[in-house]
């Protein structure tokens, strides 16, 4: 008799059990869908924040690059603009050296003429004076070369310092 009742009501129990399981599954599916929507929202918000941060960083970097380019150009222009002054100083020094050389040659001719009029002592004195004048001319030439090199080095130092400042401004946080 239990078997007959179980047979008679078994399909109802199975249907109720299946309905209960279906309800549980539907509830689980609903909560999974809510969790999935929450995950999508969170991911979208995080992506938006990253995009905004990247855009802000790009804007900041572009500003720094623009400032760096301007500083580099100004630095280069200052160096280029100062070149004619350095060239003029070098030309003036070379002209002075040439004048000194001509004067030394004239004095040497005068000393030789005097030495020919006198004896060997005067010739010796003329040779010494000529050597002295050559040393003066060589010294003036060396001074001119050093002055030109120093002026170029000073301009390069200013150029490099300006470039360092521009690079530091670019790298600053």
Short mmCIF file of C-alpha atoms in Angstrom, two decimals:
data_model
loop_
_atom_site.label_atom_id
_atom_site.label_comp_id
_atom_site.label_asym_id
_atom_site.label_seq_id
_atom_site.Cartn_x
_atom_site.Cartn_y
_atom_site.Cartn_z
CA UNK A 1 0.00 0.00 0.00
CA UNK A 2 2.86 2.38 0.71
CA UNK A 3 4.19 1.43 -2.62
CA UNK A 4 0.85 2.27 -4.23
CA UNK A 5 0.65 5.60 -2.43
CA UNK A 6 4.25 6.36 -3.30
CA UNK A 7 3.38 5.55 -6.88
CA UNK A 8 0.28 7.72 -6.75
CA UNK A 9 1.94 10.73 -5.09
CA UNK A 10 5.50 10.18 -6.29
CA UNK A 11 5.11 12.27 -9.38
CA UNK A 12 3.73 15.14 -7.20
CA UNK A 13 6.70 14.88 -4.83
CA UNK A 14 9.05 14.77 -7.80
CA UNK A 15 7.29 17.79 -9.37
CA UNK A 16 7.47 19.73 -6.07
CA UNK A 17 11.15 18.76 -5.64
CA UNK A 18 11.87 19.75 -9.24
CA UNK A 19 9.99 23.03 -8.69
CA UNK A 20 11.98 23.68 -5.50
CA UNK A 21 15.25 22.95 -7.26
CA UNK A 22 14.17 25.18 -10.13
CA UNK A 23 13.42 27.97 -7.66
CA UNK A 24 16.83 27.55 -5.99
CA UNK A 25 18.58 27.58 -9.37
CA UNK A 26 16.61 30.65 -10.46
CA UNK A 27 17.66 32.43 -7.26
CA UNK A 28 21.29 31.47 -7.76
CA UNK A 29 21.15 32.64 -11.39
CA UNK A 30 19.65 35.95 -10.30
CA UNK A 31 22.43 36.53 -7.73
CA UNK A 32 25.10 35.56 -10.28
CA UNK A 33 23.62 38.03 -12.78
CA UNK A 34 23.69 40.78 -10.12
CA UNK A 35 27.30 39.93 -9.25
CA UNK A 36 28.20 39.95 -12.95
CA UNK A 37 26.59 43.39 -13.45
CA UNK A 38 28.45 44.69 -10.39
CA UNK A 39 31.74 43.32 -11.78
CA UNK A 40 31.08 44.97 -15.16
CA UNK A 41 30.33 48.30 -13.43
CA UNK A 42 33.45 48.10 -11.27
CA UNK A 43 35.64 47.18 -14.24
CA UNK A 44 34.20 50.02 -16.31
CA UNK A 45 34.78 52.54 -13.52
CA UNK A 46 38.37 51.34 -13.03
CA UNK A 47 39.00 51.56 -16.76
CA UNK A 48 37.58 55.09 -16.80
CA UNK A 49 39.82 56.13 -13.90
CA UNK A 50 42.88 54.68 -15.66
CA UNK A 51 41.96 56.50 -18.87
CA UNK A 52 41.55 59.79 -17.03
CA UNK A 53 44.88 59.29 -15.23
CA UNK A 54 46.61 58.47 -18.52
CA UNK A 55 45.11 61.55 -20.17
CA UNK A 56 46.21 63.77 -17.27
CA UNK A 57 49.71 62.28 -17.45
CA UNK A 58 49.87 62.83 -21.22
CA UNK A 59 48.79 66.45 -20.76
CA UNK A 60 51.43 66.99 -18.08
CA UNK A 61 54.12 65.32 -20.22
CA UNK A 62 53.14 67.38 -23.27
CA UNK A 63 53.48 70.55 -21.20
CA UNK A 64 56.91 69.51 -19.97
CA UNK A 65 58.02 68.58 -23.48
CA UNK A 66 56.86 71.94 -24.80
CA UNK A 67 58.71 73.77 -22.02
CA UNK A 68 61.80 71.64 -22.68
CA UNK A 69 61.68 72.36 -26.43
CA UNK A 70 61.35 76.10 -25.77
CA UNK A 71 64.23 76.11 -23.28
CA UNK A 72 66.40 74.08 -25.65
CA UNK A 73 65.66 76.45 -28.54
CA UNK A 74 66.38 79.54 -26.41
CA UNK A 75 69.60 77.97 -25.21
CA UNK A 76 70.69 77.11 -28.75
CA UNK A 77 69.73 80.59 -30.00
CA UNK A 78 71.79 82.24 -27.26
CA UNK A 79 74.81 80.15 -28.23
CA UNK A 80 74.35 80.86 -31.94
CA UNK A 81 73.80 84.57 -31.35
CA UNK A 82 77.01 84.86 -29.33
CA UNK A 83 79.13 83.26 -32.09
CA UNK A 84 79.67 86.47 -34.14
CA UNK A 85 81.01 88.24 -31.03
CA UNK A 86 83.48 85.44 -30.38
CA UNK A 87 84.49 85.46 -34.05
CA UNK A 88 85.06 89.24 -33.98
CA UNK A 89 87.27 88.94 -30.89
CA UNK A 90 89.27 86.16 -32.56
CA UNK A 91 89.71 88.24 -35.74
CA UNK A 92 90.83 91.26 -33.69
CA UNK A 93 93.37 89.10 -31.85
CA UNK A 94 94.70 87.67 -35.13
CA UNK A 95 95.01 91.18 -36.60
CA UNK A 96 96.92 92.29 -33.50
CA UNK A 97 99.24 89.30 -33.82
CA UNK A 98 99.88 90.13 -37.48
CA UNK A 99 100.64 93.79 -36.60
CA UNK A 100 103.06 92.63 -33.93
CA UNK A 101 104.73 90.26 -36.40
CA UNK A 102 105.18 93.03 -38.97
CA UNK A 103 106.54 95.36 -36.30
CA UNK A 104 108.91 92.61 -35.14
CA UNK A 105 110.13 92.06 -38.71
CA UNK A 106 110.76 95.81 -39.11
CA UNK A 107 112.60 96.00 -35.83
CA UNK A 108 114.64 92.93 -36.80
CA UNK A 109 115.65 94.67 -40.03
CA UNK A 110 116.61 97.75 -38.02
CA UNK A 111 118.59 95.63 -35.56
CA UNK A 112 120.41 93.90 -38.42
CA UNK A 113 121.26 97.23 -39.98
CA UNK A 114 122.62 98.41 -36.66
CA UNK A 115 124.54 95.19 -36.18
CA UNK A 116 126.19 95.52 -39.57
CA UNK A 117 127.42 98.95 -38.60
CA UNK A 118 128.92 97.68 -35.36
CA UNK A 119 131.03 94.72 -34.49
CA UNK A 120 130.07 91.18 -33.41
CA UNK A 121 128.66 92.32 -30.07
CA UNK A 122 125.96 94.28 -31.76
CA UNK A 123 125.12 91.35 -34.00
CA UNK A 124 124.70 89.22 -30.93
CA UNK A 125 122.48 91.89 -29.38
CA UNK A 126 120.40 92.07 -32.59
CA UNK A 127 119.95 88.29 -32.61
CA UNK A 128 118.82 88.35 -29.01
CA UNK A 129 116.40 91.20 -29.62
CA UNK A 130 115.03 89.43 -32.69
CA UNK A 131 114.53 86.23 -30.67
CA UNK A 132 112.87 88.30 -27.96
CA UNK A 133 110.49 89.83 -30.50
CA UNK A 134 109.69 86.37 -31.91
CA UNK A 135 108.85 85.24 -28.41
CA UNK A 136 106.59 88.26 -27.97
CA UNK A 137 104.77 87.46 -31.22
CA UNK A 138 104.46 83.78 -30.35
CA UNK A 139 103.21 84.68 -26.88
CA UNK A 140 100.63 87.06 -28.32
CA UNK A 141 99.54 84.30 -30.72
CA UNK A 142 99.19 81.84 -27.87
CA UNK A 143 97.21 84.38 -25.86
CA UNK A 144 94.91 84.96 -28.84
CA UNK A 145 94.35 81.22 -29.30
CA UNK A 146 93.69 80.76 -25.61
CA UNK A 147 91.32 83.70 -25.52
CA UNK A 148 89.36 82.25 -28.45
CA UNK A 149 89.27 78.79 -26.86
CA UNK A 150 88.23 80.29 -23.53
CA UNK A 151 85.43 82.32 -25.13
CA UNK A 152 84.17 79.22 -26.95
CA UNK A 153 84.41 77.13 -23.80
CA UNK A 154 82.49 79.78 -21.81
CA UNK A 155 79.77 79.84 -24.46
CA UNK A 156 79.62 76.04 -24.48
CA UNK A 157 79.37 75.99 -20.69
CA UNK A 158 76.44 78.41 -20.90
CA UNK A 159 74.90 76.19 -23.62
CA UNK A 160 75.37 73.02 -21.60
CA UNK A 161 74.10 74.63 -18.39
CA UNK A 162 70.99 75.81 -20.19
CA UNK A 163 70.49 72.33 -21.64
CA UNK A 164 70.91 70.76 -18.20
CA UNK A 165 68.33 73.17 -16.77
CA UNK A 166 65.94 72.36 -19.61
CA UNK A 167 66.48 68.61 -19.15
CA UNK A 168 65.99 68.88 -15.40
CA UNK A 169 62.76 70.79 -15.93
CA UNK A 170 61.59 68.00 -18.21
CA UNK A 171 62.44 65.30 -15.71
CA UNK A 172 60.98 67.12 -12.67
CA UNK A 173 57.86 65.45 -11.17
#
